[in-house]
Every structure is written in structure tokens, then in C-alpha cells.
Short mmCIF file of C-alpha atoms and ligand atoms in Angstrom, two decimals:
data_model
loop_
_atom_site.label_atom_id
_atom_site.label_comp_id
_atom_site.label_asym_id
_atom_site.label_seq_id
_atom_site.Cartn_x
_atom_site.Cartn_y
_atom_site.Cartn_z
CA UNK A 16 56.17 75.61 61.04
CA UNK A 17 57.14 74.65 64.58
CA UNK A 18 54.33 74.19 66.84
CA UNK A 19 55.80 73.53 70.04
CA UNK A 20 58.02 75.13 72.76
CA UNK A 21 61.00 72.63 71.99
CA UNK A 22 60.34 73.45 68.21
CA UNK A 23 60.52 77.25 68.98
CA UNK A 24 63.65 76.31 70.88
CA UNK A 25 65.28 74.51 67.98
CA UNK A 26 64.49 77.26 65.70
CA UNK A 27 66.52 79.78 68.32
CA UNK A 28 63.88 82.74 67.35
CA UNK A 29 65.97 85.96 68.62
CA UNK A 30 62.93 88.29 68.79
CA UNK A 31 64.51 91.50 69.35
CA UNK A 32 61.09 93.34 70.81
CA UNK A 33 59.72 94.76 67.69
CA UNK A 34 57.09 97.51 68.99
CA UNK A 35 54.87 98.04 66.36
CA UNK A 36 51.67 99.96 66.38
CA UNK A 37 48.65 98.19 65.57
CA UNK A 38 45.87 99.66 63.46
CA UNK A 39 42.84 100.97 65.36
CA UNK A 40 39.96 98.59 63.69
CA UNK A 41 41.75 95.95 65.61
CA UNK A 42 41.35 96.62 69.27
CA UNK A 43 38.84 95.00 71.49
CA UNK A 44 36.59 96.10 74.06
CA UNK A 45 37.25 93.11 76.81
CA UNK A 46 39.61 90.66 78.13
CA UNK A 47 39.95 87.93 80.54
CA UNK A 48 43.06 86.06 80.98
CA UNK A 49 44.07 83.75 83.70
CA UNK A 50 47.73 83.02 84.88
CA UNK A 51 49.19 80.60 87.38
CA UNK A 52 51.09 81.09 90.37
CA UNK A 53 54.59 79.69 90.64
CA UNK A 54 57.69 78.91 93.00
CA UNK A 55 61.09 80.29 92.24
CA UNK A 56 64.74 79.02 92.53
CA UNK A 57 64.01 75.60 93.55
CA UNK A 58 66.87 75.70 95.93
CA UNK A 59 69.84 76.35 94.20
CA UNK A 60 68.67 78.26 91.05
CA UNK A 61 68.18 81.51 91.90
CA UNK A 62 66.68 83.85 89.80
CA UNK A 63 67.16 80.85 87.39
CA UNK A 64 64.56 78.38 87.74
CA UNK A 65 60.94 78.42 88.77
CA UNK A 66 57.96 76.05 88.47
CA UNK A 67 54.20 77.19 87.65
CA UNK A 68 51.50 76.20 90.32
CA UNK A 69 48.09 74.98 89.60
CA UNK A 70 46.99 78.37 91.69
CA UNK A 71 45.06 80.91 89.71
CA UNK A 72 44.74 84.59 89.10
CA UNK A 73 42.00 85.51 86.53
CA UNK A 74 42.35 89.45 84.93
CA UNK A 75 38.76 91.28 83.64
CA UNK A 76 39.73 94.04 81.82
CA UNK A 77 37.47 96.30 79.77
CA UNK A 78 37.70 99.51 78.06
CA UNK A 79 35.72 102.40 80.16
CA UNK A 80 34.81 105.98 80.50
CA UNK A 81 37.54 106.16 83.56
CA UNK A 82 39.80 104.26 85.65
CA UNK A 83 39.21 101.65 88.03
CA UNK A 84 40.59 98.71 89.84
CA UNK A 85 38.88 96.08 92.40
CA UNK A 86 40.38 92.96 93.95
CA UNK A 87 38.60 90.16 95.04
CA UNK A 88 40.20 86.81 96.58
CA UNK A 89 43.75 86.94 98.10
CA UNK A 90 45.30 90.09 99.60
CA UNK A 91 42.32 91.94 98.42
CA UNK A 92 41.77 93.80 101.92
CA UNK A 93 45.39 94.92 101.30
CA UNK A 94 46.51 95.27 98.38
CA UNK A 95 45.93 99.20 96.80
CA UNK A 96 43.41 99.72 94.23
CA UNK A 97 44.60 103.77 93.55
CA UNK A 98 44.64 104.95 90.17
CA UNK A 99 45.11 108.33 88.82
CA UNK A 100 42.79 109.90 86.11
CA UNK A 101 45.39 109.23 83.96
CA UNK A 102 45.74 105.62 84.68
CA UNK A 103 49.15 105.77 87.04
CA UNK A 104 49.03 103.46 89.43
CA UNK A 105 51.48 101.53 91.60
CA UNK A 106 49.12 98.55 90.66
CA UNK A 107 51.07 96.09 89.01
CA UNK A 108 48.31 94.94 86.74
CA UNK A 109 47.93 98.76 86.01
CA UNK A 110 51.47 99.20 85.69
CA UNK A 111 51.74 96.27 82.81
CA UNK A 112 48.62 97.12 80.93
CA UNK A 113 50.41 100.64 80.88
CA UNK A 114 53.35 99.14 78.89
CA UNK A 115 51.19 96.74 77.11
CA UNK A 116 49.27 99.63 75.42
CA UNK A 117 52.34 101.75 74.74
CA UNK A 118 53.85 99.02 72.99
CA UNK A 119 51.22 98.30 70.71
CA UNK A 120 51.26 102.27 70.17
CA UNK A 121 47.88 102.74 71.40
CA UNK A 122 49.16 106.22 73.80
CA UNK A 123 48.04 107.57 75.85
CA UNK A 124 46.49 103.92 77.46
CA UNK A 125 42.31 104.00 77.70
CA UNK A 126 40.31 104.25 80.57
CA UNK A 127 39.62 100.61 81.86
CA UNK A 128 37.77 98.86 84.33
CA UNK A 129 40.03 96.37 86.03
CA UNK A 130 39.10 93.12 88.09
CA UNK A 131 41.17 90.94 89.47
CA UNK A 132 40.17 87.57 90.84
CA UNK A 133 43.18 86.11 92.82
CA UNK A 134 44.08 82.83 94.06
CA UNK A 135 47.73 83.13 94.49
CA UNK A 136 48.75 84.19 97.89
CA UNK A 137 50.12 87.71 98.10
CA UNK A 138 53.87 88.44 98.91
CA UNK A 139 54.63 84.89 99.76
CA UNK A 140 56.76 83.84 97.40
CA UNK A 141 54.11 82.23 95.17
CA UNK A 142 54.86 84.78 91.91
CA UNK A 143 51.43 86.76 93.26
CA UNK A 144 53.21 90.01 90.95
CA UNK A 145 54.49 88.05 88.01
CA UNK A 146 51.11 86.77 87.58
CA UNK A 147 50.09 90.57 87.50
CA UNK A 148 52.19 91.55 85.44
CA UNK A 149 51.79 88.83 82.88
CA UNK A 150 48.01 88.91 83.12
CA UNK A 151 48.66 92.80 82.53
CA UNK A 152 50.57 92.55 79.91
CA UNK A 153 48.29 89.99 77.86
CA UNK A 154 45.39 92.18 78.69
CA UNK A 155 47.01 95.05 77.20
CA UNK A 156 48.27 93.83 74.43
CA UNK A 157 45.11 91.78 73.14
CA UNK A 158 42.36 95.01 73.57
CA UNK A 159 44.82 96.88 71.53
CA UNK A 160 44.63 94.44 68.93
CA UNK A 161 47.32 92.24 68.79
CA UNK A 162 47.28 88.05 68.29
CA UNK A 163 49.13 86.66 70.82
CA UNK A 164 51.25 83.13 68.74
CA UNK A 165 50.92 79.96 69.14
CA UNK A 166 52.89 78.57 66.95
CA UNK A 167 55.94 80.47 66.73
CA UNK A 168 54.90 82.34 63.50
CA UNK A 169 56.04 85.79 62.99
CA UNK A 170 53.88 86.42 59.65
CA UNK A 171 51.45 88.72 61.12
CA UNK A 172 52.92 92.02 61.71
CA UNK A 173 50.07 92.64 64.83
CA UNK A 174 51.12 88.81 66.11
CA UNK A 175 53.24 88.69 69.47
CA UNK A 176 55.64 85.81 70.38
CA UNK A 177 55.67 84.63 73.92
CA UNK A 178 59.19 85.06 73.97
CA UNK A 179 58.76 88.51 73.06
CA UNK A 180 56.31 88.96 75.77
CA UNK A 181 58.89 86.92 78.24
CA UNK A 182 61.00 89.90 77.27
CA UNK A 183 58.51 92.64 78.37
CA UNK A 184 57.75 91.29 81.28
CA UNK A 185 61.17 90.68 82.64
CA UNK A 186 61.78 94.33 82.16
CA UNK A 187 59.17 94.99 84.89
CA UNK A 188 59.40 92.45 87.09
CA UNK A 189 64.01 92.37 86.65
CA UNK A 190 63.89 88.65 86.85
CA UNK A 191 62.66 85.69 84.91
CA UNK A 192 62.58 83.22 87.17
CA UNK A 193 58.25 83.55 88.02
CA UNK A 194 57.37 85.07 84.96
CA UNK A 195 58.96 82.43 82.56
CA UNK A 196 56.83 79.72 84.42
CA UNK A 197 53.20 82.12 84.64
CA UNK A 198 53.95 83.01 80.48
CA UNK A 199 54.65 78.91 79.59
CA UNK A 200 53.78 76.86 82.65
CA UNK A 201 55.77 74.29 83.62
CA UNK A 202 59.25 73.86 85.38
CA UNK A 203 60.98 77.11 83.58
CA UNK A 204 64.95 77.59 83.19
CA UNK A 205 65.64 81.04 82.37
CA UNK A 206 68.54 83.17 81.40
CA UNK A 207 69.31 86.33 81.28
CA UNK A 208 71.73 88.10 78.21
CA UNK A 209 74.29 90.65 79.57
CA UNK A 210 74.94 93.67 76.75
CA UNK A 211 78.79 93.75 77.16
CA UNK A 212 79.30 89.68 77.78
CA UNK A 213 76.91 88.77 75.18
CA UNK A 214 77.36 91.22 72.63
CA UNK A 215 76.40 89.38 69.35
CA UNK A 216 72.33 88.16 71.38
CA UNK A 217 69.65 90.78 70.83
CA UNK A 218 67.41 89.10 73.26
CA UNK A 219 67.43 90.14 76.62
CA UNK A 220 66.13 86.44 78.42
CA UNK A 221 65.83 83.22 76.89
CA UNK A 222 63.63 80.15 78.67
CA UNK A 223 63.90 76.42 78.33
CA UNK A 224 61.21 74.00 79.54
CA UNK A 225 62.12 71.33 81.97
CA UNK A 226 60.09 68.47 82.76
CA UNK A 227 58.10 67.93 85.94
CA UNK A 228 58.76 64.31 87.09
CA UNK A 229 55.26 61.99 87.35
CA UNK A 230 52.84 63.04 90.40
CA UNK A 231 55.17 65.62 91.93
CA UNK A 232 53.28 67.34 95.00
CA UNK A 233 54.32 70.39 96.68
CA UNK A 234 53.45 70.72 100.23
CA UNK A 235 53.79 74.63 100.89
CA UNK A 236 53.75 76.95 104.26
CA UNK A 237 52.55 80.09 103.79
CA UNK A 238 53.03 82.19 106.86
CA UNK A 239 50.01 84.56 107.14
CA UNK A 240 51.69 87.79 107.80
CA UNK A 241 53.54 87.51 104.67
CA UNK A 242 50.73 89.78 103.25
CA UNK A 243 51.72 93.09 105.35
CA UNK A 244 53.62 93.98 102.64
CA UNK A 245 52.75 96.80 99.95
CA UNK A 246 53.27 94.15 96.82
CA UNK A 247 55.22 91.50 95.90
CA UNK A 248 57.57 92.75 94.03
CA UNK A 249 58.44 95.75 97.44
CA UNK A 250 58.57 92.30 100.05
CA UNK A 251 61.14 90.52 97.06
CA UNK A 252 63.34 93.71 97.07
CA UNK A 253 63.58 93.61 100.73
CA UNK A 254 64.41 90.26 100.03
CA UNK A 255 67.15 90.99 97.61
CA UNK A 256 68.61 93.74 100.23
CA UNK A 257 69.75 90.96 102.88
CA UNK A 258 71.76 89.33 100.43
CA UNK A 259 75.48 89.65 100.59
CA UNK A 260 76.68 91.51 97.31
CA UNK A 261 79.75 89.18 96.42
CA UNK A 262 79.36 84.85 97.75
CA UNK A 263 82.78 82.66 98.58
CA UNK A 264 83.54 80.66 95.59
CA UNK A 265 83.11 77.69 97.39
CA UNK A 266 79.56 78.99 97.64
CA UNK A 267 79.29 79.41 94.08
CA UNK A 268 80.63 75.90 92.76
CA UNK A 269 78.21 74.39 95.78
CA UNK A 270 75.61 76.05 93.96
CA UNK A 271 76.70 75.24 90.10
CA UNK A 272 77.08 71.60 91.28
CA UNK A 273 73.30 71.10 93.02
CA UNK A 274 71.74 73.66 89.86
CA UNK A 275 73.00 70.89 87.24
CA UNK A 276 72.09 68.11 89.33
CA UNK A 277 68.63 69.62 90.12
CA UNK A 278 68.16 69.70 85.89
CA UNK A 279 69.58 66.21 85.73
CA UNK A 280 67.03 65.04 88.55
CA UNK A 281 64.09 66.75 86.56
CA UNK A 282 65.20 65.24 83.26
CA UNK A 283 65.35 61.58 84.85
CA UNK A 284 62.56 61.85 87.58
CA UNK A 285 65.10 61.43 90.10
CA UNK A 286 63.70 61.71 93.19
CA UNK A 287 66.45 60.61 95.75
CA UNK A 288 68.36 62.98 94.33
CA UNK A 289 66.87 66.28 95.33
CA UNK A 290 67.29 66.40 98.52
CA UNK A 291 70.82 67.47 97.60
CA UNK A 292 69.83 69.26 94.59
CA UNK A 293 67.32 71.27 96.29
CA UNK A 294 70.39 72.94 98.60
CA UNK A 295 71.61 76.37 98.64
CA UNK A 296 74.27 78.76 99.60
CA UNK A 297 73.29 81.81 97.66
CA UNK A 298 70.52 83.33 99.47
CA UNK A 299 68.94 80.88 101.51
CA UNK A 300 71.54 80.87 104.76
CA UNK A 301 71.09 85.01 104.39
CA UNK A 302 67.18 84.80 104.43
CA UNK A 303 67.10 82.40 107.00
CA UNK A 304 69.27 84.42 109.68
CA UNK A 305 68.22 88.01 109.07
CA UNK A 306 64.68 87.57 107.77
CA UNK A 307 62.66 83.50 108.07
CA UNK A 308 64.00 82.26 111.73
CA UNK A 309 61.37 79.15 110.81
CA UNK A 310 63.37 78.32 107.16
CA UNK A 311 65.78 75.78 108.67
CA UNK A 312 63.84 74.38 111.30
CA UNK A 313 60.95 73.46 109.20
CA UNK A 314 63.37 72.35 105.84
CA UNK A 315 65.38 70.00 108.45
CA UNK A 316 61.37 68.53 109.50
CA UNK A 317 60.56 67.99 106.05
CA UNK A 318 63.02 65.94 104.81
CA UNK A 319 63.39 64.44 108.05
CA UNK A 320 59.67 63.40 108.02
CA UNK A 321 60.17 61.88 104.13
CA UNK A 322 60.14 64.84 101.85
CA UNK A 323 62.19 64.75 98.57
CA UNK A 324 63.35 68.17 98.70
CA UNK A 325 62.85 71.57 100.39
CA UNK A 326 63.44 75.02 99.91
CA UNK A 327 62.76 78.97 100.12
CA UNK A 328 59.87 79.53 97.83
CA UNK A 329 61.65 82.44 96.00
CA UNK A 330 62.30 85.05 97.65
CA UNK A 331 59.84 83.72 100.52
CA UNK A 332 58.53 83.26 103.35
CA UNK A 333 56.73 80.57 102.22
CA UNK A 334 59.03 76.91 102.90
CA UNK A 335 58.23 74.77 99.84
CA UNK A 336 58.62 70.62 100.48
CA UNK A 337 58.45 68.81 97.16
CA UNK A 338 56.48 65.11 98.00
CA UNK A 339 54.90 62.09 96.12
CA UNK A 340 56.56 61.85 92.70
CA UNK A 341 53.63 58.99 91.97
CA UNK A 342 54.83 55.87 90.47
CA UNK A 343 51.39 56.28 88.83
CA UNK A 344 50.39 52.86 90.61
CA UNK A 345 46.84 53.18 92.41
CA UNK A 346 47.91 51.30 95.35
CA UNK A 347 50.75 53.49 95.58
CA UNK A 348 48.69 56.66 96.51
CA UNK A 349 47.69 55.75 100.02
CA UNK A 350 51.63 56.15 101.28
CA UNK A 351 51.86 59.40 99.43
CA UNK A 352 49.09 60.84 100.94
CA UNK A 353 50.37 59.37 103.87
CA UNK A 354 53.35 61.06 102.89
CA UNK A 355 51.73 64.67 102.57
CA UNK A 356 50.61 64.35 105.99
CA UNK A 357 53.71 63.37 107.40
CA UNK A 358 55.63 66.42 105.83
CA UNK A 359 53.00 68.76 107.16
CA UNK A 360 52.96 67.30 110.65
CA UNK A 361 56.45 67.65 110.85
CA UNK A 362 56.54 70.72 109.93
CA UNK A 363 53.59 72.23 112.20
CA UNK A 364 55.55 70.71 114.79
CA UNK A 365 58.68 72.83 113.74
CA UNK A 366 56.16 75.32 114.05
CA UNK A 367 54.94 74.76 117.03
CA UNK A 368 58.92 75.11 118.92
CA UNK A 369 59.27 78.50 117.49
CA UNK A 370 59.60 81.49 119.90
CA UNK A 371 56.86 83.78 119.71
CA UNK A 372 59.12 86.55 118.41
CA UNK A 373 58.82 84.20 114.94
CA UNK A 374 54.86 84.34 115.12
CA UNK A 375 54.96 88.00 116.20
CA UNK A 376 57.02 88.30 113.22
CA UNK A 377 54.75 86.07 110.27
CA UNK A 378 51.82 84.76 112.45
CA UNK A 379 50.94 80.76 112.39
CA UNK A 380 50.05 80.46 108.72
CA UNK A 381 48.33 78.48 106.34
CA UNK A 382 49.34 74.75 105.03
CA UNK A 383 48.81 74.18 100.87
CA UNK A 384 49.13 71.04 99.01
CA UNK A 385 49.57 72.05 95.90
CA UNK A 386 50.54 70.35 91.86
CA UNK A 387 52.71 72.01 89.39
CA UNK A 388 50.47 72.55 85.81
CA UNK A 389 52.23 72.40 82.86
CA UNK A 390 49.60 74.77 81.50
CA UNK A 391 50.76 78.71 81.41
CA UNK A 392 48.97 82.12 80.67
CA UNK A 393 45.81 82.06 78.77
CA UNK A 394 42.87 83.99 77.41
CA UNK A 395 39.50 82.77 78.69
CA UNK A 396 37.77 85.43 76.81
CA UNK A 397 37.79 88.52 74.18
CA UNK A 398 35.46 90.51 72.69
CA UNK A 399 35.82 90.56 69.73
CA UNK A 400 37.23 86.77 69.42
CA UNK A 401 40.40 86.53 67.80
CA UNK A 402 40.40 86.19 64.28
CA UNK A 403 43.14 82.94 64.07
CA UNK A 404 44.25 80.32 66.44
CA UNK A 405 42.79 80.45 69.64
CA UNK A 406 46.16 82.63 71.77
CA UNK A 407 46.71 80.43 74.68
CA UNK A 408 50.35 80.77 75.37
CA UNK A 409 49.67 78.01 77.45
CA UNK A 410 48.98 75.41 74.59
CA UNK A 411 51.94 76.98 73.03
CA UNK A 412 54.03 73.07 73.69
CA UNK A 413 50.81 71.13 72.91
CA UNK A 414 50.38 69.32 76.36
CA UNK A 415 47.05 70.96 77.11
N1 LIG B 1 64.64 84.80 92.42
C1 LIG B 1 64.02 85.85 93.17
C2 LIG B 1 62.58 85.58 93.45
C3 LIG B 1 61.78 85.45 92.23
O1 LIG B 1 61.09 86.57 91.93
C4 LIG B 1 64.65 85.98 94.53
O2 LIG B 1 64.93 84.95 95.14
O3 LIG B 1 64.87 87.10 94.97
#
């Protein structure tokens, strides 16, 4: 039985969603589940490729006698806690537990008492509202009852893949690229199936791990006005919106040629590399001019002050600068710290030049180091336990 995600790969599982309603006796009264944070496109790979952050949103949810929501941690002074009698909500925890329940056929949803504890910076470009939605999702789907696979098995009619959950959650959130990293952890290539050009694929995305070469570091800048928007997902369609509908095809094969080299880099822990194979044409240029006037400025800093790559962390603001890459020799970790520093300087400098209509604009901001985790989604808690192997999605390739 294939117990990893390269074995689940090898099998090619094609799990068509299968919504199946699970037997009453089965639900549970509580859940916690944590999920990571995680930066998109990488550069060239938009809407492609994203990497999982060691950043963490942790998801109490509990059946009730009504509605409720609270936030604590990031955004929380911001971000809307309305929810209707009947559960509507613009929420998107709310809004994924929603589909959670009505896919396990437990309609109309319960009355729950939501928490949310959240690390991940809000509408930054940090996958603040695929971690909802995941940590929705999973909520919903284990109080109704169903076992959430680890190993690929499909015996149990109640069981759920993680590829059928990467499925459900790409229907909310329209892309894979933060939600295949927050379901799996680790660097994430996704795809997405197209009815007419893929007829024969019942699937609608498919992932494929990548590795995450030895000590990688990610120094991030996370302006602090990022957070005046609604939710992530209304600051990424903004986003979207300044994008030009059709790119030069010059654009396109600049883009093809840095994606592959970007995967090639991963593979081999090429560092020197990326400073190439983090460059875009597709959206970056676009964001830059109409939306980021500090993306260039503070890119051009990083690499200039001895960062390996740098790039729009999805759909932004934040700038991402990938660092270290640790040899894994002791003596070696003084210059890469030194490193870190160096980057950041550099680019609080950038900073610094800015005209004020920039800081008007996203205010000064906050600086994150920051690892990538290999570990994905998980449940902390339920009550009742789960009958078979302990559902961590995240253990789901065996590296925890
Ligand atoms: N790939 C998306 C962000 C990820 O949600 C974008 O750049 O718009």
C-alpha cells in the first residue's frame, strides 16, 4: 500500500471527488487543526508553485447551540467575525467548513463555535486564506465524521484523500498554488486540468512535491498596511485585476525557461542558479508599476547585498529574498547569519529612499526571517479520537 506522497504519485490516484454522506454515529463534537502559511509563484511560477512556511494558523472548532467566530493573533482587529444564524458568512474558515459539511452530507451545517489562532500575516501574500480554507475544510470534514488518509487508501468509504481535499479547496480558493503547500507542506508544483484540453483526467488539480534545498532561509518584508484589506483572497483579486489579459510570447518562453530551471535548481540544491530562476515577466513588472512601487527597488538590494533569489510573495506585497542554503557545516552559520542581516539591511535601506507616497501607500513594515517546513495540515486534536491512523496530512510523505 503506498505510504508516501511519491508513492501516491506513482500510483496516479485520479480521485474524482466522491461526496459521500457519512453516517451520523460518526461525527465529532471538536476539532483543532493547524496549517502553515506559504509563499506562492516563486518568481516565475505563477499560480504554479508555492512553498509552505514554518508560520502557523491553529482552527478550534466545536459543535454549538449557535454561531460564532473570534480571531485572535494576526489581522484579528480587522478581519470580520459576522455570521448569520444560519451560518453564512464571508469568513473564509466559515465559508470552507460550509462546504466541508455539505460534502460529507451533513446539511444544513451545525451551529459551531469557531476560533482561530493566527500566525500568518493577513493579505500579504503569505497564503493567510488558503490556510483558512484548508483548516476549514479539515475541520468540517473530520466533526462530520470522516478519516482524513494517510496512506493513500481508499478502503474506507468515510476516508478522504488529500488529493481529494486539494480538489475542494482549489474550488474555493481558484488556485493551487498556496493551498497545495498548506494541505502537504513543502515546495508544492501544482497543475490545474482544463475540461475541453484534458478531456480523458477527471481530476481537476494534481500536485507534485519538490524538494527544499539544505538550510534554505527566507528573509520576508511584510509591509504593514497590507492588512487594510477585507481578506486575502479580495487583496489577491485586486491583484489578479492589474494583470494584462494576454503576455508577449517572448514573455512566456522567458517564463517557461526560468520555471524549469527553478525545478532543476530545487532538485540539485542549486543555489547560484536562482537568481535567474527566481525572474519573472508574467505578473511581477505589472504589480510592480501599478500596485508595489518598493518591488524592484528592494529585489535589486537583495541580491545585490548576497541573496540567492527574490521575488513577489504571490500575489504580494510582501518581497520574499531566499538566503543561507546551509552547507550544514557549523562554522558555516556565522556568514549566513551574516548573510540574513545583510539582505535585510539592504533592503531597509531600499526602504528608506522610497517617497512617502510608497509609505502612505503600505506603511514601513515588518522584517521576518522565516524556514520553509516540509510538514503540512494537521489535526492536533478530536473528540472523539479517530478510530485508525492518526490523519495528519502532513505525515502523509513520512518526513515528520
Ligand atoms: N498565484 C496567485 C497568488 C496565490 O494565491 C497570484 O499571484 O495571483
Amino acid at each position: 500500500m503506498p505510504h508516501s506522497q511519491a508513492a501516491l504519485e506513482a500510483a496516479s490516484v485520479e480521485p474524482a471527488l466522491k461526496k459521500q454522506k457519512v453516517p451520523a454515529s460518526l461525527r465529532r463534537n471538536k476539532v483543532v487543526v493547524r496549517v502553515p502559511g506559504s509563499t506562492a509563484n516563486l518568481g516565475p511560477g505563477f499560480d504554479a508553485i508555492g512553498m509552505a512556511v514554518d508560520i502557523w494558523n491553529e482552527i478550534s472548532v466545536e459543535r454549538s447551540t449557535a454561531f460564532s467566530i473570534t480571531t485572535s493573533g494576526e489581522g484579528a482587529e480587522r478581519i470580520s467575525t459576522e455570521v448569520a444564524p444560519d451560518g453564512a458568512s464571508k469568513h473564509m474558515v466559515m465559508r470552507a467548513l460550509q462546504r466541508a459539511f455539505e460534502y460529507a452530507g451533513e446539511v444544513p451545517m451545525p451551529p459551531l463555535r469557531v476560533h482561530c489562532r493566527n500566525m500568518v500575516p493577513v493579505c500579504s501574500g503569505f497564503g493567510s486564506s488558503s490556510a483558512a480554507i484548508v483548516g476549514g475544510l479539515i475541520a468540517g470534514l473530520v466533526l462530520s465524521g470522516k478519516e482524513l488518509r494517510v496512506r493513500g487508501s481508499n478502503s474506507s468509504a468515510n476516508g478522504i484523500d488529500p488529493e481529494e481535499l486539494l480538489q475542494l479547496a482549489n474550488q474555493i480558493e481558484g488556485h493551487p498554488d498556496n493551498v497545495a503547500p498548506a494541505i502537504y507542506g513543502g515546495i508544492q508544483l501544482s497543475l490545474v486540468f482544463d475540461k475541453v484540453l484534458d478531456p480523458d483526467v477527471q481530476q481537476e488539480v494534481m500536485s507534485r512535491h519538490l524538494p527544499i534545498p539544505s538550510g534554505l532561509r527566507l528573509v520576508a518584508y511584510v509591509p504593514s498596511e497590507a492588512a487594510r484589506f477585507g481578506n486575502g483572497s479580495d487583496k489577491t483579486e485586486e491583484m489578479r485585476n492589474l494583470l494584462d489579459p494576454t503576455i508577449p510570447r517572448k514573455d512566456a518562453v522567458f517564463n517557461i525557461q526560468r520555471t524549469a530551471l527553478l525545478v532543476d535548481a530545487l532538485h540539485r540544491g542549486d543555489l547560484k542558479v536562482l537568481r535567474h530562476a527566481t525572474k519573472d515577466r508574467l505578473h511581477q513588472p505589472m504589480r510592480g508599476e501599478k500596485a508595489y512601487p518598493h518591488l524592484n527597488d528592494m529585489m535589486r538590494a537583495a541580491l545585490d547585498a548576497g541573496a540567492h533569489g527574490s521575488f513577489l510573495s504571490g500575489a504580494g506585497p510582501t518581497v520574499m529574498c531566499i538566503c543561507s542554503g546551509a552547507s550544514g557545516d557549523i562554522f558555516a552559520q556565522k556568514s549566513e547569519e551574516r548573510q540574513e542581516r545583510d539582505v535585510t539591511d539592504a533592503m531597509r535601506k531600499a526602504l528608506g529612499a522610497l517617497d512617502d507616497k510608497h509609505l502612505q501607500t503600505w506603511g514601513h513594515g515588518d522584517f521576518y526571517i522565516v524556514s520553509p517546513t516540509e510538514k503540512g495540515a494537521h489535526v492536533t486534536f478530536a473528540d472523539p479520537a479517530f478510530s485508525d491512523g492518526l490523519a495528519t496530512f502532513g505525515s502523509l510523505d513520512g518526513r515528520l
